[in-house]
Amino acid sequence: MDKRVFTAFLMAFIIALASCSMIPLAFAKLDSSRPPDIEQVIFIHFAKGKAKPPSGETGYYKLIGAKWQNFPVHLEVNPDAGDKLVGNIDVLYTIQLAAEEWDSGAYSQLEGIAWYGVAPDLFSDTIAITDKGYNDLAWTRDKLDGCNTIVWGNYPTEGVIAVTILWYNKATKTIIEFDIVLDTDYTWGNATQDPTVMDLQNIVTHELGHGIGLGDVYQSPAYQETMYGYSGYGETSKRDLYIGDKTGATKLYG
Ligand SMILES: [Zn+2]
């Protein structure tokens, strides 16, 4: 091989490793002699009008039965939404805010270690940028790459705002990877500035809740929860965790 080509190849490999630091760990698990006992679960976030105000109990949460064992959980994002993102939105910063809500908004964390660890301080992780697209997500087992990836794309079913594809090891109840697609059927933005858009921070906060191991709740009185399973244009209530979200996170991680 030509030396320059080899050098370029080596550099690309190093960059890939640096931008996706979970690769070696994930491949090590997948390559073990016993076939990994892994399971996929797909969370589909539908559009619906606002539910009625709550009456009585409001602490709703659902656990999927798996969680992360190592922190922080790395994120990578393709910030290209084509013409489906309006307003002057910093995609990475908005997703960082969504991740921080789980890092700091829940009742407890593992001895102060943030789950996503993207808070803007000296010890924080950074969100990597990727050019991956819809077809690179872990729709099938062979697409598992150890990266937790967020992209825009066109999910074929109508009325779907976002989808989280999550894989976990059934035997160890450990999450392996999740990927998120934000549907280009909708116009995205910051709904505090423009209530006609789908609020990016709102929806990503919900999907990142799936990422730490929480399922959707659909009971009408649970509409204030971040993990409430429906959303609509202009909604921002999922940006902040509510009672059940915090209880669920605490049940998972102590
Ligand atoms: Zn959901």
XYZ file of N, CA, C and O and ligand atoms in Angstrom, residues 42-46 162-164 203 206-207 209-210 214-218 226-230 238, ligand 1:
97
model
N -37.806 -0.999 20.426
C -37.952 0.246 19.665
C -39.064 1.080 20.286
O -40.174 0.594 20.484
N -38.742 2.328 20.630
C -39.728 3.248 21.197
C -40.145 4.233 20.119
O -39.304 4.959 19.588
N -41.434 4.251 19.815
C -41.936 5.151 18.771
C -42.740 6.261 19.435
O -43.672 6.000 20.186
N -42.327 7.493 19.175
C -42.949 8.648 19.834
C -43.969 9.287 18.889
O -43.617 9.880 17.884
N -45.251 9.129 19.245
C -46.322 9.575 18.362
C -46.780 11.001 18.665
O -46.637 11.494 19.782
N -40.372 10.845 16.631
C -39.004 10.357 16.851
C -39.054 8.881 17.216
O -40.077 8.379 17.691
N -37.943 8.203 16.993
C -37.839 6.786 17.330
C -36.502 6.555 18.031
O -35.478 7.080 17.601
N -36.538 5.787 19.118
C -35.301 5.350 19.768
C -35.179 3.836 19.622
O -36.107 3.104 19.961
N -38.128 17.025 22.741
C -38.199 15.647 22.231
C -36.918 14.875 22.554
O -36.968 13.704 22.935
N -36.866 13.577 26.093
C -37.679 12.350 26.184
C -36.906 11.133 25.655
O -36.816 10.107 26.325
N -36.338 11.273 24.481
C -35.653 10.118 23.867
C -34.425 9.712 24.691
O -34.117 8.527 24.801
N -34.278 9.830 27.809
C -34.830 9.071 28.931
C -34.903 7.588 28.577
O -34.588 6.721 29.401
N -35.295 7.278 27.329
C -35.220 5.885 26.866
C -33.771 5.411 26.941
O -33.501 4.277 27.304
N -35.602 4.094 30.584
C -37.008 4.342 30.913
C -37.902 4.123 29.699
O -37.524 4.453 28.575
N -39.084 3.567 29.948
C -40.064 3.358 28.885
C -41.060 4.504 28.826
O -40.991 5.454 29.614
N -42.008 4.418 27.888
C -43.045 5.442 27.762
C -44.157 5.213 28.772
O -44.480 4.072 29.107
N -44.754 6.297 29.256
C -45.987 6.201 30.037
C -47.090 6.888 29.234
O -46.870 7.919 28.611
N -48.264 6.244 29.213
C -49.349 6.734 28.350
C -50.606 7.153 29.110
O -51.543 7.646 28.506
N -41.775 13.770 31.537
C -40.928 13.787 30.338
C -41.126 12.499 29.532
O -41.083 12.508 28.307
N -41.405 11.378 30.226
C -41.542 10.109 29.527
C -42.975 9.830 29.058
O -43.274 8.724 28.609
N -43.855 10.834 29.133
C -45.190 10.691 28.553
C -45.030 10.447 27.048
O -44.239 11.118 26.375
N -45.786 9.460 26.548
C -45.512 8.925 25.213
C -46.005 9.723 24.019
O -45.765 9.304 22.889
N -46.699 10.825 24.234
C -47.171 11.627 23.111
C -46.634 13.050 23.210
O -46.379 13.551 24.295
N -41.649 18.588 28.359
C -40.744 17.460 28.563
C -39.289 17.904 28.780
O -38.431 17.073 29.073
Zn -40.896 7.482 23.959
